[in-house]
């Protein structure tokens, strides 16, 4: 019985340690950028549509997909996005940094994002010549009743199936901000966005580090 109790307590402790810093931006801050964000979404976007992911994006700075092909061309992010990123850092108690990869994501009805890992310094599952900094920030501009950030645990090789039970769900509201770091930043934990009912708009802020 004591062995069972110890295992049970250890499991609970492990689960409760899976947490990320979460906060919320004020309506005053959001209102400064909302129109500019929607104007960006009215420009040309990239549309991902396959069996695992469906979303529209605009990417700034270094492009993840281009870097995978060895292309490190740089598309300077609009100043307002760097300002918004700085507000997120400050609200979460961190010093602002210059973000070199920013993704504006739009999710329409039945859109979703597969569970994945933002490749980090210690991730060796890909032969990458770059990785993203330890802290990845995000903000929810427009939340959805069903679509939200979630985390799953998958220790096997390859990509996780889409029907895994989440170990953590993020309760999203307008202006919800978060910093993805620590254990949830890398394998065996993957993060994604559940199926969207209406629409969801979010922005991801990352720093790119080139491998020497």
CSV table of C-alpha atoms in Angstrom, one decimal:
chain,number,residue,atom,x,y,z
A,1,UNK,CA,0.0,0.0,0.0
A,2,UNK,CA,2.8,2.4,0.9
A,3,UNK,CA,4.5,1.7,-2.4
A,4,UNK,CA,1.3,2.5,-4.2
A,5,UNK,CA,0.8,5.7,-2.2
A,6,UNK,CA,4.4,6.8,-3.0
A,7,UNK,CA,3.9,6.1,-6.7
A,8,UNK,CA,0.6,7.9,-6.7
A,9,UNK,CA,2.1,11.0,-5.0
A,10,UNK,CA,5.1,10.9,-7.3
A,11,UNK,CA,2.8,10.8,-10.3
A,12,UNK,CA,0.7,13.8,-9.0
A,13,UNK,CA,3.9,15.7,-8.3
A,14,UNK,CA,5.2,15.0,-11.8
A,15,UNK,CA,1.9,16.2,-13.4
A,16,UNK,CA,1.7,19.3,-11.3
A,17,UNK,CA,5.2,20.3,-12.2
A,18,UNK,CA,4.1,20.5,-15.9
A,19,UNK,CA,3.3,24.1,-15.9
A,20,UNK,CA,4.1,27.2,-17.9
A,21,UNK,CA,4.1,30.9,-17.0
A,22,UNK,CA,0.7,32.4,-18.0
A,23,UNK,CA,-0.7,35.9,-17.8
A,24,UNK,CA,-3.0,38.3,-19.6
A,25,UNK,CA,-2.5,41.5,-21.5
A,26,UNK,CA,-4.8,44.4,-20.8
A,27,UNK,CA,-7.4,45.5,-23.3
A,28,UNK,CA,-5.6,48.8,-23.6
A,29,UNK,CA,-2.4,47.1,-24.9
A,30,UNK,CA,-4.3,44.8,-27.2
A,31,UNK,CA,-6.4,47.6,-28.7
A,32,UNK,CA,-3.1,49.3,-29.9
A,33,UNK,CA,-2.3,46.3,-32.1
A,34,UNK,CA,-5.6,44.7,-33.1
A,35,UNK,CA,-6.2,46.6,-36.3
A,36,UNK,CA,-2.6,46.1,-37.5
A,37,UNK,CA,-2.8,42.4,-36.8
A,38,UNK,CA,-6.0,42.1,-38.9
A,39,UNK,CA,-4.4,44.1,-41.7
A,40,UNK,CA,-1.5,41.6,-41.7
A,41,UNK,CA,-4.0,38.7,-42.0
A,42,UNK,CA,-5.5,40.4,-45.0
A,43,UNK,CA,-2.2,40.2,-46.8
A,44,UNK,CA,-0.8,37.1,-48.5
A,45,UNK,CA,-0.7,34.1,-46.1
A,46,UNK,CA,0.6,30.6,-46.2
A,47,UNK,CA,-2.0,27.9,-45.9
A,48,UNK,CA,-1.1,24.5,-44.3
A,49,UNK,CA,-3.6,21.8,-45.1
A,50,UNK,CA,-2.8,18.2,-44.6
A,51,UNK,CA,-4.0,15.2,-42.5
A,52,UNK,CA,-2.3,16.7,-39.4
A,53,UNK,CA,-2.4,20.5,-39.6
A,54,UNK,CA,-4.8,23.1,-41.0
A,55,UNK,CA,-4.1,26.8,-40.4
A,56,UNK,CA,-3.1,30.1,-42.2
A,57,UNK,CA,0.0,31.9,-41.2
A,58,UNK,CA,2.2,34.9,-41.9
A,59,UNK,CA,5.8,34.4,-40.8
A,60,UNK,CA,8.4,37.1,-40.1
A,61,UNK,CA,12.1,37.2,-39.5
A,62,UNK,CA,13.8,33.9,-40.3
A,63,UNK,CA,11.3,31.4,-41.8
A,64,UNK,CA,11.2,27.9,-40.3
A,65,UNK,CA,10.4,26.2,-43.6
A,66,UNK,CA,13.2,28.1,-45.4
A,67,UNK,CA,15.7,27.4,-42.7
A,68,UNK,CA,15.0,23.7,-43.1
A,69,UNK,CA,16.2,24.1,-46.7
A,70,UNK,CA,19.3,26.1,-45.6
A,71,UNK,CA,17.8,29.5,-46.6
A,72,UNK,CA,18.5,32.1,-43.9
A,73,UNK,CA,17.1,35.1,-45.7
A,74,UNK,CA,15.5,37.6,-43.3
A,75,UNK,CA,12.1,39.3,-43.5
A,76,UNK,CA,12.2,42.1,-40.9
A,77,UNK,CA,9.2,41.9,-38.6
A,78,UNK,CA,7.0,45.0,-38.3
A,79,UNK,CA,7.9,47.2,-35.4
A,80,UNK,CA,4.5,46.8,-33.8
A,81,UNK,CA,5.1,43.0,-33.4
A,82,UNK,CA,8.4,43.6,-31.6
A,83,UNK,CA,6.6,46.1,-29.4
A,84,UNK,CA,3.9,43.5,-28.7
A,85,UNK,CA,6.5,40.9,-27.9
A,86,UNK,CA,8.2,43.2,-25.5
A,87,UNK,CA,4.9,43.8,-23.7
A,88,UNK,CA,4.5,40.0,-23.3
A,89,UNK,CA,8.0,39.6,-21.9
A,90,UNK,CA,7.5,42.4,-19.4
A,91,UNK,CA,4.0,41.1,-18.3
A,92,UNK,CA,5.6,37.7,-17.6
A,93,UNK,CA,8.5,39.2,-15.7
A,94,UNK,CA,11.1,38.7,-18.3
A,95,UNK,CA,13.5,41.2,-20.0
A,96,UNK,CA,12.4,42.0,-23.6
A,97,UNK,CA,14.4,40.5,-26.4
A,98,UNK,CA,14.5,41.0,-30.2
A,99,UNK,CA,12.5,38.2,-31.7
A,100,UNK,CA,13.8,36.8,-35.0
A,101,UNK,CA,11.0,34.4,-35.8
A,102,UNK,CA,7.4,35.5,-35.4
A,103,UNK,CA,4.3,33.6,-36.6
A,104,UNK,CA,0.9,35.1,-36.9
A,105,UNK,CA,-1.6,32.2,-37.1
A,106,UNK,CA,-5.2,32.2,-38.1
A,107,UNK,CA,-7.4,29.1,-37.4
A,108,UNK,CA,-10.8,28.9,-39.0
A,109,UNK,CA,-13.6,26.4,-38.4
A,110,UNK,CA,-12.2,22.9,-38.0
A,111,UNK,CA,-8.6,24.1,-38.3
A,112,UNK,CA,-6.1,22.6,-35.9
A,113,UNK,CA,-2.3,22.2,-35.3
A,114,UNK,CA,-0.6,18.8,-34.9
A,115,UNK,CA,1.3,18.1,-31.7
A,116,UNK,CA,4.9,19.1,-32.4
A,117,UNK,CA,8.1,20.4,-30.8
A,118,UNK,CA,9.8,23.7,-31.5
A,119,UNK,CA,13.3,22.4,-32.1
A,120,UNK,CA,15.5,23.3,-29.2
A,121,UNK,CA,19.3,23.2,-28.5
A,122,UNK,CA,19.1,19.6,-27.2
A,123,UNK,CA,16.7,18.2,-29.8
A,124,UNK,CA,18.5,15.7,-32.0
A,125,UNK,CA,15.5,14.2,-33.8
A,126,UNK,CA,16.1,16.4,-36.7
A,127,UNK,CA,19.3,17.2,-38.6
A,128,UNK,CA,18.9,21.0,-38.2
A,129,UNK,CA,21.4,23.7,-38.6
A,130,UNK,CA,19.4,26.0,-36.3
A,131,UNK,CA,17.3,25.8,-33.2
A,132,UNK,CA,15.0,28.1,-31.2
A,133,UNK,CA,15.9,29.7,-27.9
A,134,UNK,CA,14.8,28.2,-24.7
A,135,UNK,CA,11.8,30.5,-24.2
A,136,UNK,CA,9.0,30.6,-26.7
A,137,UNK,CA,6.2,33.2,-26.1
A,138,UNK,CA,2.7,33.3,-27.3
A,139,UNK,CA,-0.4,35.5,-27.1
A,140,UNK,CA,-4.0,34.7,-28.0
A,141,UNK,CA,-5.6,37.6,-29.9
A,142,UNK,CA,-8.9,36.0,-30.4
A,143,UNK,CA,-9.8,32.8,-28.4
A,144,UNK,CA,-12.1,30.0,-29.6
A,145,UNK,CA,-14.7,28.0,-27.6
A,146,UNK,CA,-12.9,24.7,-28.4
A,147,UNK,CA,-9.6,25.5,-30.0
A,148,UNK,CA,-6.7,26.0,-27.5
A,149,UNK,CA,-3.1,25.1,-26.8
A,150,UNK,CA,-2.6,21.6,-25.4
A,151,UNK,CA,0.3,19.3,-24.5
A,152,UNK,CA,0.7,15.5,-24.9
A,153,UNK,CA,3.4,13.1,-23.8
A,154,UNK,CA,4.8,10.7,-26.3
A,155,UNK,CA,8.0,8.7,-25.7
A,156,UNK,CA,8.1,6.6,-28.9
A,157,UNK,CA,10.0,7.5,-32.0
A,158,UNK,CA,8.3,9.5,-34.8
A,159,UNK,CA,5.4,11.9,-34.5
A,160,UNK,CA,2.6,11.4,-31.9
A,161,UNK,CA,-0.9,10.3,-33.0
A,162,UNK,CA,-3.6,13.0,-33.0
A,163,UNK,CA,-5.8,11.3,-30.5
A,164,UNK,CA,-3.6,11.2,-27.4
A,165,UNK,CA,-5.0,12.4,-24.1
A,166,UNK,CA,-3.6,15.8,-23.1
A,167,UNK,CA,-1.5,16.1,-20.0
A,168,UNK,CA,-2.2,19.9,-19.9
A,169,UNK,CA,-4.7,22.2,-21.5
A,170,UNK,CA,-4.3,26.0,-21.6
A,171,UNK,CA,-7.5,27.9,-20.7
A,172,UNK,CA,-7.5,30.7,-23.2
A,173,UNK,CA,-9.1,34.2,-23.1
A,174,UNK,CA,-8.6,37.3,-25.2
A,175,UNK,CA,-5.1,38.5,-24.3
A,176,UNK,CA,-3.9,35.3,-22.7
A,177,UNK,CA,-0.1,35.1,-22.8
A,178,UNK,CA,2.3,32.3,-22.0
A,179,UNK,CA,6.0,31.3,-22.1
A,180,UNK,CA,6.8,27.8,-23.2
A,181,UNK,CA,9.9,26.7,-21.3
A,182,UNK,CA,11.2,23.9,-19.1
A,183,UNK,CA,10.1,20.3,-19.4
A,184,UNK,CA,7.3,21.1,-21.7
A,185,UNK,CA,9.7,22.7,-24.2
A,186,UNK,CA,11.1,19.4,-25.5
A,187,UNK,CA,10.5,15.7,-26.0
A,188,UNK,CA,8.6,13.7,-24.7
A,189,UNK,CA,6.2,16.6,-24.5
A,190,UNK,CA,4.6,17.9,-27.7
A,191,UNK,CA,2.2,20.8,-28.0
A,192,UNK,CA,-0.6,21.7,-30.5
A,193,UNK,CA,-3.9,23.3,-31.0
A,194,UNK,CA,-7.2,21.4,-30.7
A,195,UNK,CA,-9.9,21.5,-33.3
A,196,UNK,CA,-11.4,25.0,-33.7
A,197,UNK,CA,-15.1,25.7,-33.6
A,198,UNK,CA,-15.3,29.3,-34.9
A,199,UNK,CA,-11.9,31.0,-35.2
A,200,UNK,CA,-8.7,31.6,-33.3
A,201,UNK,CA,-5.9,34.1,-33.8
A,202,UNK,CA,-2.6,33.8,-32.0
A,203,UNK,CA,1.0,34.9,-32.4
A,204,UNK,CA,4.2,33.0,-31.5
A,205,UNK,CA,7.5,34.8,-30.7
A,206,UNK,CA,10.8,32.9,-31.0
A,207,UNK,CA,14.5,33.6,-31.2
A,208,UNK,CA,16.6,31.7,-33.8
A,209,UNK,CA,20.1,30.4,-33.0
A,210,UNK,CA,22.3,29.2,-35.8
A,211,UNK,CA,24.4,26.1,-35.2
A,212,UNK,CA,28.1,26.8,-35.7
